[in-house]
Short mmCIF file of C-alpha atoms and ligand atoms in Angstrom, two decimals:
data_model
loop_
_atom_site.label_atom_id
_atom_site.label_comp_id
_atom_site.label_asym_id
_atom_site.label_seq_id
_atom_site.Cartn_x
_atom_site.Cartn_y
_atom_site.Cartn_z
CA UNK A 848 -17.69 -5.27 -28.53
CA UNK A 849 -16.09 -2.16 -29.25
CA UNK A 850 -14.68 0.49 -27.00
CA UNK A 851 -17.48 0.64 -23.37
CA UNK A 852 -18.29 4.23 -22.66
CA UNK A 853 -16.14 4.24 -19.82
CA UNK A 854 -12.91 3.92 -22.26
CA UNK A 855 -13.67 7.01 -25.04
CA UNK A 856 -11.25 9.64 -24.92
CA UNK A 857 -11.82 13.49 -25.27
CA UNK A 858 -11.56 12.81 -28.98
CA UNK A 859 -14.41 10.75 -28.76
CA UNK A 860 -16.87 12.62 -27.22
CA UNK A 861 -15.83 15.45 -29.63
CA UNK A 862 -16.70 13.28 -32.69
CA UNK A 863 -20.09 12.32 -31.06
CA UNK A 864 -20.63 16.09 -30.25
CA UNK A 865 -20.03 16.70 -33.99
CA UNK A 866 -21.70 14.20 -35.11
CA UNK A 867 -24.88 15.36 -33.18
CA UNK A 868 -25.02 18.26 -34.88
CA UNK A 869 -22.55 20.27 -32.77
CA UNK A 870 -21.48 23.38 -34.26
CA UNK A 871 -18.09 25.61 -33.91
CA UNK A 872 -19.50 27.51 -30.91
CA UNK A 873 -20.46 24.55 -28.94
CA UNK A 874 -17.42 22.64 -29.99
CA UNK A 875 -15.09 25.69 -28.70
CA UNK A 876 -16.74 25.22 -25.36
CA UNK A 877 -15.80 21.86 -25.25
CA UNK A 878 -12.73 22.63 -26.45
CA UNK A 879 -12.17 25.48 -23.43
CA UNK A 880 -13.33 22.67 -20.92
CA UNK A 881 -11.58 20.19 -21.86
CA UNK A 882 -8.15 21.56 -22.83
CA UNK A 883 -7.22 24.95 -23.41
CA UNK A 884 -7.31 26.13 -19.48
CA UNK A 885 -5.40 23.04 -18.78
CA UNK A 886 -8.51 21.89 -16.47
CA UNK A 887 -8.94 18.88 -18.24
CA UNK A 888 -7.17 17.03 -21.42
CA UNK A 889 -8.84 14.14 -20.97
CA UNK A 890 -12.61 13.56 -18.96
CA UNK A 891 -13.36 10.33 -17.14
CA UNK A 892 -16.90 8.45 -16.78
CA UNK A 893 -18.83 11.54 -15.96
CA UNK A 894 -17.66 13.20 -18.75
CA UNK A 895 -17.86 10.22 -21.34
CA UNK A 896 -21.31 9.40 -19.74
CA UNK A 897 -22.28 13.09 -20.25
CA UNK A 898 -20.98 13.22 -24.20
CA UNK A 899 -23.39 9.83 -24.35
CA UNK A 900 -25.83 11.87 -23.26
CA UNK A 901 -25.62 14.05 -26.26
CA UNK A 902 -27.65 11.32 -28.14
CA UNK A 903 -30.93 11.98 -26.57
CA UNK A 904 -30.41 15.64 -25.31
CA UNK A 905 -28.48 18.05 -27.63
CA UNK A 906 -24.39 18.84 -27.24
CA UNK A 907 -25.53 21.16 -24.38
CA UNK A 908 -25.81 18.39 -22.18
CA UNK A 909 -22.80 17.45 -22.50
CA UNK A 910 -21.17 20.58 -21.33
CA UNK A 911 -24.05 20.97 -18.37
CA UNK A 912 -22.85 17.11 -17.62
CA UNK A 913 -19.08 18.33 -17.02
CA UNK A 914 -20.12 21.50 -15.15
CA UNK A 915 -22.61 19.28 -12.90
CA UNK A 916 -20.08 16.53 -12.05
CA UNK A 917 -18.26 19.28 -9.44
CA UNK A 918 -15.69 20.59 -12.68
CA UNK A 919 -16.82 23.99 -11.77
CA UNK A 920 -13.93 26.17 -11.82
CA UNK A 921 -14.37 27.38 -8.63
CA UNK A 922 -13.71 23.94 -7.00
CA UNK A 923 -10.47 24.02 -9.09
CA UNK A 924 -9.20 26.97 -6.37
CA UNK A 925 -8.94 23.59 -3.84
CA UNK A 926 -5.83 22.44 -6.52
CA UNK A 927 -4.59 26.06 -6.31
CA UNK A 928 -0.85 25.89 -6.06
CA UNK A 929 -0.43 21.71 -5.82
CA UNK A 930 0.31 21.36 -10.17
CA UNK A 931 -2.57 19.52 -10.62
CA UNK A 932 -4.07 18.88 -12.22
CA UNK A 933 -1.15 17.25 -14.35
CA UNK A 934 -1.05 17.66 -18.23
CA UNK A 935 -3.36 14.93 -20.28
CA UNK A 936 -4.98 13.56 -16.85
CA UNK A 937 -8.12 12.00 -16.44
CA UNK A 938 -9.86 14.05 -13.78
CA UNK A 939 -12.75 12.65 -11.50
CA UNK A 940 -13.14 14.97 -9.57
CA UNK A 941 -11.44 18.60 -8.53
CA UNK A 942 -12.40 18.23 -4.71
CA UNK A 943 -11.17 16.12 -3.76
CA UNK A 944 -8.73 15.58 -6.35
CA UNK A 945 -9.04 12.64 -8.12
CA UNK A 946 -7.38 12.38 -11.54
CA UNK A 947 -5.52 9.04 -13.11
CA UNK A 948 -3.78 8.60 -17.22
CA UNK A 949 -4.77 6.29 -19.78
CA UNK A 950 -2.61 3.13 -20.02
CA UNK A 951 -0.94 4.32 -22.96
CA UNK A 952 0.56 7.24 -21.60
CA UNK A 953 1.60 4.67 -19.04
CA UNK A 954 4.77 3.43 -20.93
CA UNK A 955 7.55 3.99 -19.04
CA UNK A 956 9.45 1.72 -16.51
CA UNK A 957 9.82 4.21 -13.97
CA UNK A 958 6.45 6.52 -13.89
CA UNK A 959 6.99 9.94 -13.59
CA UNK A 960 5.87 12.35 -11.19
CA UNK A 961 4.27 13.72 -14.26
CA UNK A 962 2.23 10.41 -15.15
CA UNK A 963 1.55 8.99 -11.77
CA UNK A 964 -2.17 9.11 -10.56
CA UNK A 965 -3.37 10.86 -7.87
CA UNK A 966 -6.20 9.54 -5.16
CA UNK A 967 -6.95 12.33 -2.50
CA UNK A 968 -9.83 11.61 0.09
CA UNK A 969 -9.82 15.10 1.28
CA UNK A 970 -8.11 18.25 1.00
CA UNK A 971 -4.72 18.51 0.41
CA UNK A 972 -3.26 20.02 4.05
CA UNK A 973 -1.67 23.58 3.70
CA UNK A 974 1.54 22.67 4.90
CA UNK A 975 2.12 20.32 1.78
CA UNK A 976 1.08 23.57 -0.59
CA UNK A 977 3.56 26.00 1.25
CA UNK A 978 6.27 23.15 2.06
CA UNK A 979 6.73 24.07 6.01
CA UNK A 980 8.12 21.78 7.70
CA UNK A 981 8.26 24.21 10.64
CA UNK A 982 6.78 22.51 13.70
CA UNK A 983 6.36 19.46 11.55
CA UNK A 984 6.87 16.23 13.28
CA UNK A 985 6.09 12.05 12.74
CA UNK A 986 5.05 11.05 16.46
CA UNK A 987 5.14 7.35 16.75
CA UNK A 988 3.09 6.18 20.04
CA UNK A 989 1.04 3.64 21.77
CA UNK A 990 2.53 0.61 22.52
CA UNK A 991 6.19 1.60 21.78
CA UNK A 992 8.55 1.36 25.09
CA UNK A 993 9.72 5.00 24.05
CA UNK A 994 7.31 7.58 22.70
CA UNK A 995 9.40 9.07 19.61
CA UNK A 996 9.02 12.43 17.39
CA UNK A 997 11.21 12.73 14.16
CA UNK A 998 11.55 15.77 12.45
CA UNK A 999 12.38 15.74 8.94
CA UNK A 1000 15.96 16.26 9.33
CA UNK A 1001 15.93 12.92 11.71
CA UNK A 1002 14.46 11.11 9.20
CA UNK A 1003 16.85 12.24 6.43
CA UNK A 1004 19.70 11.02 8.93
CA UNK A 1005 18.49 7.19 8.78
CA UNK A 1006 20.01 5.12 6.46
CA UNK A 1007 18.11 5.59 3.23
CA UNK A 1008 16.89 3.45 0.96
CA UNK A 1009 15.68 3.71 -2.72
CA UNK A 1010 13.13 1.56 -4.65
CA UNK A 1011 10.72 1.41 -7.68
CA UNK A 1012 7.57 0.20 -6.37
CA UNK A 1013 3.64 -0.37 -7.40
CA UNK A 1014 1.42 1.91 -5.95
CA UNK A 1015 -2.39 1.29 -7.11
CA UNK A 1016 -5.47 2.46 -5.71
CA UNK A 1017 -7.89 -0.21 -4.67
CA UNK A 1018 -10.56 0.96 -6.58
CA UNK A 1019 -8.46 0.79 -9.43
CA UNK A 1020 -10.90 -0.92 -12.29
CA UNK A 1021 -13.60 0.05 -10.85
CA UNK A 1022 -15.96 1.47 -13.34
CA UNK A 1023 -15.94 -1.73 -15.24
CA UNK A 1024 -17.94 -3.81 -12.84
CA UNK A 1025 -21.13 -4.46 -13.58
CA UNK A 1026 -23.48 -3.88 -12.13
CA UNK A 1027 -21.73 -0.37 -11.67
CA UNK A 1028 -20.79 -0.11 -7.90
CA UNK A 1029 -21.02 3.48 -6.53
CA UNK A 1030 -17.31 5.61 -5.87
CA UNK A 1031 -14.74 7.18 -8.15
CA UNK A 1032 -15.01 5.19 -11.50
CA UNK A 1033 -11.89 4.82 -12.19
CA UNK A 1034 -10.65 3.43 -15.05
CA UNK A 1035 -7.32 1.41 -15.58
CA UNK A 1036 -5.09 4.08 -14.58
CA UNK A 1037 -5.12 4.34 -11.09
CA UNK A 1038 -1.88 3.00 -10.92
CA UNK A 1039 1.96 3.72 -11.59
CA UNK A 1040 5.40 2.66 -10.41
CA UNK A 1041 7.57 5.39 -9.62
CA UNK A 1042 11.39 5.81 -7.40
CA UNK A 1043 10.60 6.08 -3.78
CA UNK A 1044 13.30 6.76 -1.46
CA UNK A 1045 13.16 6.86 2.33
CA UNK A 1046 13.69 5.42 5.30
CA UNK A 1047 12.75 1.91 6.78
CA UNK A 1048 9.38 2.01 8.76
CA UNK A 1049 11.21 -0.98 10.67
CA UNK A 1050 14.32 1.13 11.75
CA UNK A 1051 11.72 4.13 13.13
CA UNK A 1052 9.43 1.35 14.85
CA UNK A 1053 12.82 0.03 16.22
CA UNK A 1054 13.98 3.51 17.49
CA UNK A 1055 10.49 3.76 19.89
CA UNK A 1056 10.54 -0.11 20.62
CA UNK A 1057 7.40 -2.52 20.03
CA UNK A 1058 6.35 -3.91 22.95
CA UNK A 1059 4.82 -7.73 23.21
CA UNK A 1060 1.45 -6.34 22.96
CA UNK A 1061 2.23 -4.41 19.38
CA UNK A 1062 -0.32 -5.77 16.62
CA UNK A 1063 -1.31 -3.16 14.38
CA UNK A 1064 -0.58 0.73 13.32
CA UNK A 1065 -2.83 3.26 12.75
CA UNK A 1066 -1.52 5.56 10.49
CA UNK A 1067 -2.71 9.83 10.45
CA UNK A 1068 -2.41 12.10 7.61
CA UNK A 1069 -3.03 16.31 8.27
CA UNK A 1070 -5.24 16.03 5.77
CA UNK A 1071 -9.36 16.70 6.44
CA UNK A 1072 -11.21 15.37 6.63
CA UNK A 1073 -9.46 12.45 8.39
CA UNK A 1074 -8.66 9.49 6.53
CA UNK A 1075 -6.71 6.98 8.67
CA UNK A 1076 -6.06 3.49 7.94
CA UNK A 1077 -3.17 1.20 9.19
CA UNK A 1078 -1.35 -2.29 8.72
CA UNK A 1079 -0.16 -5.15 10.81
CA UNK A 1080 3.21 -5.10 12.83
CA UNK A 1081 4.31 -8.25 10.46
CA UNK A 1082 4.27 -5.89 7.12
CA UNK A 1083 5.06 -2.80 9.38
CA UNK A 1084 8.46 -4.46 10.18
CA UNK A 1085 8.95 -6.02 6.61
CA UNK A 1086 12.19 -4.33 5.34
CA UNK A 1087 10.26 -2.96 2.00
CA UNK A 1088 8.01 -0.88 3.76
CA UNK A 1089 8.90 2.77 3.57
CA UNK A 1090 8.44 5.73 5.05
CA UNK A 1091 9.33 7.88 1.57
CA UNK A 1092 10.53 11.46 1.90
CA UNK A 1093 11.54 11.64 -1.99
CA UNK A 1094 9.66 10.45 -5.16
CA UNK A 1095 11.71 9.92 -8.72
CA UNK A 1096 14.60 12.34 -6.77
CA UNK A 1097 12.79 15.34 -5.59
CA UNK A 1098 11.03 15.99 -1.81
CA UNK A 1099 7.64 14.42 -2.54
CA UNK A 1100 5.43 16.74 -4.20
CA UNK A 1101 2.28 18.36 -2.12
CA UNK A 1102 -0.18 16.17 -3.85
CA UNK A 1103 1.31 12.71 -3.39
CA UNK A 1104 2.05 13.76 0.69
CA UNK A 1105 4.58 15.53 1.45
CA UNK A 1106 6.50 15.84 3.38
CA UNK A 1107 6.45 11.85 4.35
CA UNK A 1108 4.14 9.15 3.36
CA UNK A 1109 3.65 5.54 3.53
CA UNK A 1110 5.20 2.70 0.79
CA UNK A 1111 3.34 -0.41 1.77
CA UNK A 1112 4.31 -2.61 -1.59
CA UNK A 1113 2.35 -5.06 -2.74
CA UNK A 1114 -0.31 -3.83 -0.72
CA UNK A 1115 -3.99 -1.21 -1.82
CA UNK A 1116 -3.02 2.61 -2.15
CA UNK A 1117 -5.12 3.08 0.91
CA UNK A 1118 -2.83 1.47 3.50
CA UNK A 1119 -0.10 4.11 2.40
CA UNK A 1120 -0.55 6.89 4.16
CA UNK A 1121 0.24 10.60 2.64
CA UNK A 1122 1.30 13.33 4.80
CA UNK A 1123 2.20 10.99 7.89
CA UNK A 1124 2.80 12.96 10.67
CA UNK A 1125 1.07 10.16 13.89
CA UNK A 1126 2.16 6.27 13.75
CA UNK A 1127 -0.05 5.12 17.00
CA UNK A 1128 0.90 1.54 17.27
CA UNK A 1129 -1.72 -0.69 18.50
CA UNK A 1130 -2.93 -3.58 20.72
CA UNK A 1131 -5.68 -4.84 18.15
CA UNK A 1132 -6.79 -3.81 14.67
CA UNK A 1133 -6.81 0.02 13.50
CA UNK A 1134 -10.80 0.13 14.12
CA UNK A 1135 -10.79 4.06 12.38
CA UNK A 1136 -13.90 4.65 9.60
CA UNK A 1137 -12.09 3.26 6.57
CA UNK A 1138 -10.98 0.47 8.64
CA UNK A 1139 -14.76 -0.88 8.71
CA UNK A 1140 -17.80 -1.78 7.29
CA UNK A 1141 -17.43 -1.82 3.88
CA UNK A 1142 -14.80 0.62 3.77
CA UNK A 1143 -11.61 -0.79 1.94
CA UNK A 1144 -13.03 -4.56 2.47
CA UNK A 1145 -14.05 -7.60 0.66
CA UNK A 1146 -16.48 -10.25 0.96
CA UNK A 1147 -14.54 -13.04 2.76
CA UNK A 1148 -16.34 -15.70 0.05
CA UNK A 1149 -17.16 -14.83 -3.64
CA UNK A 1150 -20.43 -13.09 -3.81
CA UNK A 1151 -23.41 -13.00 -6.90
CA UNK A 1152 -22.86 -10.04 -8.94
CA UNK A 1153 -25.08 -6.96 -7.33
CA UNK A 1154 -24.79 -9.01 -3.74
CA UNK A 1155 -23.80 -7.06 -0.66
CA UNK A 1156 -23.34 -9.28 2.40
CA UNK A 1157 -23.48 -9.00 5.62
CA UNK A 1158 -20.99 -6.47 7.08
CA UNK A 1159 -19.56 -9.23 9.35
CA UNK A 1160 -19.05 -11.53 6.29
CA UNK A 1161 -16.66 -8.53 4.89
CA UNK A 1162 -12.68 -8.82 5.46
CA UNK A 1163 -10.03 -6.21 5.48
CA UNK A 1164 -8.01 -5.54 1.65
CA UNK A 1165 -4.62 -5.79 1.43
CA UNK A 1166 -2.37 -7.57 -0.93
CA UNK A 1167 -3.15 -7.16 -4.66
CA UNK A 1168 -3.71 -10.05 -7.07
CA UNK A 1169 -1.94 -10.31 -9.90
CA UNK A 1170 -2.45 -7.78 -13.35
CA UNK A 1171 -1.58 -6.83 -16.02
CA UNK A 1172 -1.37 -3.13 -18.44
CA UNK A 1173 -0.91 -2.80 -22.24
CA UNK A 1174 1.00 0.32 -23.16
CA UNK A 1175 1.15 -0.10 -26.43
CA UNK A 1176 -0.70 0.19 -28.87
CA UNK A 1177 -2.66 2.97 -28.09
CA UNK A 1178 -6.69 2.24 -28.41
CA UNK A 1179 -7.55 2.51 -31.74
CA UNK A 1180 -4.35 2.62 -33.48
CA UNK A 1181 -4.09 1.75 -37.19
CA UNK A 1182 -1.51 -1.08 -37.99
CA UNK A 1183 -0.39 -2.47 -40.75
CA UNK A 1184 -1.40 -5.81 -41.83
CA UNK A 1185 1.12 -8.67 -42.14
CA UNK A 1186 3.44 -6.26 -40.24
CA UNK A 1187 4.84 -7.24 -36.94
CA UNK A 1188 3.82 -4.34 -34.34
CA UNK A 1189 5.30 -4.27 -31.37
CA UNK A 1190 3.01 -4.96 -28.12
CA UNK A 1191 4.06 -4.60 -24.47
CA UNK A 1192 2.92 -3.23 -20.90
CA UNK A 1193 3.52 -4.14 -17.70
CA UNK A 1194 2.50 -6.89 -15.26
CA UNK A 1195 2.79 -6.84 -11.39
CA UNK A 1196 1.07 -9.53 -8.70
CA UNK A 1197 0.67 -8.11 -5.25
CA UNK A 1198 2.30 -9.93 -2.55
CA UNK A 1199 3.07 -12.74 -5.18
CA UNK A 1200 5.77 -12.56 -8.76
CA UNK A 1201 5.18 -12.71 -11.82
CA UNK A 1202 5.66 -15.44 -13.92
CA UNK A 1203 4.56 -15.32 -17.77
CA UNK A 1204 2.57 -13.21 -19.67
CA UNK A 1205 0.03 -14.41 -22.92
CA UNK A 1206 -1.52 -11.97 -25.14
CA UNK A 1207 -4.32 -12.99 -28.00
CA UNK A 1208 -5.61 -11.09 -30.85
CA UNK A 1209 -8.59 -13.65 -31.60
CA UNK A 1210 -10.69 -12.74 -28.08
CA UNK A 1211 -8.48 -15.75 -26.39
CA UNK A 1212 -8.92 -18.40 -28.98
CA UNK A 1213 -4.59 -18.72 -29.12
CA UNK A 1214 -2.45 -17.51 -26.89
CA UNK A 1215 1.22 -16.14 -27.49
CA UNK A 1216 4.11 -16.00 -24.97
CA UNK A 1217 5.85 -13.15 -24.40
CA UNK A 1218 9.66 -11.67 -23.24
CA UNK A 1219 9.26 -10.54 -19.48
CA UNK A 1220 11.55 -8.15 -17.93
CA UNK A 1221 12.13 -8.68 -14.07
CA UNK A 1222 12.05 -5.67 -12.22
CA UNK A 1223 15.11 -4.53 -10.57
CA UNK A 1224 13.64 -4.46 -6.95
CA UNK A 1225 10.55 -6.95 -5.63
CA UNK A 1226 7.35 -5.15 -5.29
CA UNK A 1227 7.93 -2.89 -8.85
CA UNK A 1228 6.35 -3.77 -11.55
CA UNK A 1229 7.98 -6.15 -14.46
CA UNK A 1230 7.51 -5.07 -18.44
CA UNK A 1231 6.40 -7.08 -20.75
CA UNK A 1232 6.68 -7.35 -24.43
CA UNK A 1233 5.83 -9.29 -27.97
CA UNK A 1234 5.73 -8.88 -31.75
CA UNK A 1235 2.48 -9.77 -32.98
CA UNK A 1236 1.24 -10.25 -36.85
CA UNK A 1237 -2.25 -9.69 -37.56
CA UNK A 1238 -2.18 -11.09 -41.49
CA UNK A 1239 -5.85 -9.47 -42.58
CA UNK A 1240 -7.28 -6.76 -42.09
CA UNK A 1241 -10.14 -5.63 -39.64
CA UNK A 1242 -10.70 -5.07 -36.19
CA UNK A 1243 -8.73 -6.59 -33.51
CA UNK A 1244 -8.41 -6.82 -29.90
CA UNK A 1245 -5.40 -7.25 -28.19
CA UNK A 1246 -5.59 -8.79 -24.91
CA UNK A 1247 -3.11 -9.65 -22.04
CA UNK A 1248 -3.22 -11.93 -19.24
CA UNK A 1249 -0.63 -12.34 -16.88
CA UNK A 1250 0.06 -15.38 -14.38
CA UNK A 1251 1.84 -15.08 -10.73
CA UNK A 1252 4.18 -17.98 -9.52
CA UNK A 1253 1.48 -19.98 -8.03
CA UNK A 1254 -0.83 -20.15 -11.07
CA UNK A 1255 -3.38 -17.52 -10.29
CA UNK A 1256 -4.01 -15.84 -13.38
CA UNK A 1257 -6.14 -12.79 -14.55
CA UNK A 1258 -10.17 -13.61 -14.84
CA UNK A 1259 -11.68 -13.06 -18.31
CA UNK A 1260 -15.03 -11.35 -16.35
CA UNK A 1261 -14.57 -9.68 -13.48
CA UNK A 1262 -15.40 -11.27 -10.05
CA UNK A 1263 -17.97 -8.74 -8.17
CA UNK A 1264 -17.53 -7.12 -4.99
CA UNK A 1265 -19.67 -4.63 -3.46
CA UNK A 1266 -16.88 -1.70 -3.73
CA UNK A 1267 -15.42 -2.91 -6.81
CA UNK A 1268 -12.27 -3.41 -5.22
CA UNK A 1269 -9.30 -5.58 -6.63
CA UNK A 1270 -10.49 -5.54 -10.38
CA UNK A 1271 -7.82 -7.25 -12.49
CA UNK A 1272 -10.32 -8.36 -15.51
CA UNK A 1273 -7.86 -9.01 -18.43
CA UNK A 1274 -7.12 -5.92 -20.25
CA UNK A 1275 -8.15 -5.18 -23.76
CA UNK A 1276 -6.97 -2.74 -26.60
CA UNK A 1277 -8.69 -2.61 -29.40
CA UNK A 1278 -7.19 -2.09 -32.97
CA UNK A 1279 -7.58 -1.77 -36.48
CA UNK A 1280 -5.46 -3.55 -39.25
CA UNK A 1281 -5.54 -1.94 -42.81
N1 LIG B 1890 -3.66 10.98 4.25
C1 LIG B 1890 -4.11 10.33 3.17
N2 LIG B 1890 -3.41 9.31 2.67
C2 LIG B 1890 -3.84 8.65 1.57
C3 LIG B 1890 -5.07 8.98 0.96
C4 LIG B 1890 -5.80 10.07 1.50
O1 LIG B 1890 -6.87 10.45 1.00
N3 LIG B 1890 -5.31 10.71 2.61
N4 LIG B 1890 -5.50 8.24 -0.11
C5 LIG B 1890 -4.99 6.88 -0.17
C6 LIG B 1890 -5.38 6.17 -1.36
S1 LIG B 1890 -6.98 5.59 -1.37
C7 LIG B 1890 -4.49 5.89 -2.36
S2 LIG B 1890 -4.92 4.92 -3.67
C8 LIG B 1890 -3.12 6.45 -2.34
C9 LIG B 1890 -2.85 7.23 -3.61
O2 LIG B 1890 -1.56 7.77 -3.63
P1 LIG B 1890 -1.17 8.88 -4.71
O3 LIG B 1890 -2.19 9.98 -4.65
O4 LIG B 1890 0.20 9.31 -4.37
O5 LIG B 1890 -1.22 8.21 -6.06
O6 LIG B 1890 -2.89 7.28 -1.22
C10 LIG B 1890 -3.48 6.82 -0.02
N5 LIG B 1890 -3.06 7.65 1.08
MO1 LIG B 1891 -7.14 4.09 -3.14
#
């Protein structure tokens, strides 16, 4: 195996372009769609699928490919004014914004703003582009003894709290199922760990007062068109979740919900609401669109590859399982035989913690340990590293499993669901020793 079609990088296509008998006019259009109006850096499936498609149908296609997959600069005025998309990203789609990075660019403890993905079902709501909080207000009702609405400045006045923590969107993985399961394909990058800081959901949920009958919350966003999901009252009231105002320091940025959003840890993007402004707490289970069917659910028993069962047979998503990331090396790096080279990532398991690490440069034949690095807070994700030898030279893979406390580790194919939700397949870089 070398490098799937879902993996090549702007470079990539370019070569293939080139290769294809490209010349300097059609590679300067490529260059202007991919780069130089900051658009795009870096292309995702579409894209990749599209410079494939070069093979049969002349480099044209592959610049129709990008135009046809909603790129369009008009649909770009829907970004106007939010930064995005950010430098080097991976974009899916401009409306709604969908955009991650490739795992390399993925190094750092503590993710930037700059770095960390972005999943947007909708629009993004004026008031996050303009930042007016005028008017704004969270309501929490339903059944709460006292009906409550915080403004911002009430929420800055609870004790605050600050944490690194895992945010990764369920589809995360997704475009390397097979078969190939319809939604954003994204790739490995739909997922960061940045500084949140906020308030306790708990101490707001306190403030209006559960009653007995208090199961569930469904959680509202401004944004349209509605996306709503929600969580139980048991993770509602664990102390981790947050209600974050700031991310890495600053007022959260328009794109990632300002001006409050959801911090369920451990837990699917999805369940963390952006631009919370209603909390209606609930005597059953949120029942809102992406609540059901197959909307951010699971088969509740392993399914056949390409097998959708019965909606009934389908169970809510929540926790993550455990995963792993390799930061470096990059894909395709050169090393230098009978050289050590220094490999890490990071590794994070849901609900659960990590425990070890194993990477392999021999497609899992051995298996070498590695130093983990516990994160500093529970729910952020730990780092991982190793110094690893490959004596000849020729192609390698690296390839990184981790394991959570209670054994689970990562699967070497990945277990099919009819979203392609929860992928965790081990990851693999591959490399080239000279
Ligand atoms: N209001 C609202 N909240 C939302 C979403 C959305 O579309 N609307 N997307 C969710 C999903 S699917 C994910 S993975 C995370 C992504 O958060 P990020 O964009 O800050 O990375 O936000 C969640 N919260
Ligand atoms: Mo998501």
């Amino acid at each position: 195996m070398s490098l799937s079609k879902h993996e090549l990088q702007p470079e990539g296509i370019r070569r293939l372009l080139a290769a294809n008998g490209a010349g300097g006019e059609e590679l300067d259009r490529f260059d202007r769609m991919t780069s130089r109006r900051g658009f795009l850096s870096c292309v995702g499936k579409g894209a990749a699928l599209a410079g494939l498609g070069v093979l049969g149908a002349g480099p044209d296609a592959a610049v129709r490919g990008l135009f046809g997959r909603g790129l369009l600069p008009g649909a770009w005025a829907a970004t106007a004014g939010t930064g995005l998309p950010k430098p080097e990203m991976i974009v899916h789609s401009a409306d709604p914004f969908n955009g991650e990075f490739p795992p390399h660019l993925l190094d750092d403890a503590v993710t930037p703003t700059s770095r960390h993905f972005v999943r947007n079902n909708g629009g993004i709501p004026e008031r996050a582009r303009s930042r007016d909080l005028q008017d704004w207000k969270l309501t929490v009702d339903g059944e709460v003894r006292t009906p409550r609405a915080f403004s911002y400045d009430d929420l800055g006045r609870l004790p605050q709290v600050t944490r690194r923590l895992v945010v990764e969107c369920a589809g995360n993985g997704r475009s390397l199922f097979a078969p190939a399961v319809g939604g954003t394909q994204w790739i490995r990058g739909a997922v960061a760990c940045s500084e949140w800081t906020g308030v306790r959901l708990r101490d707001v949920l306190q403030a209006a007062g559960l009653t007995e009958k208090a199961v569930y919350l469904g959680n509202h966003g401004e944004d349209r068109p509605v996306f709503s999901r929600g969580i139980p009252v048991d993770k509602a009231m664990d102390e981790h979740t947050l209600i974050a105002l700031k991310m890495n320091g600053e007022p959260l940025p328009a794109a990632h919900g300002f001006p409050a959003r959801l911090l369920v840890p451990g837990w699917i993007g999805s369940s963390m609401q952006k631009w919370l402004h209603r909390i209606q707490v609930r005597d059953t289970v949120h029942d809102s669109r992406h609540m059901s069917g197959y909307s951010y659910r699971v088969p509740a028993y392993p399914v056949a590859p390409g097998h959708k069962p019965p909606e009934a047979d389908m169970a809510i998503a929540t926790s993550w399982v455990v995963k792993s990331l390799i930061t470096a090396p990059r894909p395709e790096a050169e090393v230098q035989r009978g050289v050590p080279v220094q490999v890490r990532g990071h590794a994070w398991a849901g609900e659960g913690r990590v425990a070890r690490v194993l990477v392999s440069t021999d497609f899992g034949v051995h298996w070498q340990e590695t130093r983990l690095t516990p994160p500093p807070n529970r729910y952020a994700w730990y780092g991982w590293s190793a110094e690893l030898t490959l004596a000849g030279r020729g192609y390698y893979e690296i390839w990184a499993r981790a394991f959570d406390e209670t054994g689970n580790a990562q699967p070497f194919r990945q277990p099919w669901n009819p979203k392609g939700y929860l992928g965790n397949v081990i990851h693999r870089v591959p490399v080239r020793a000279a």
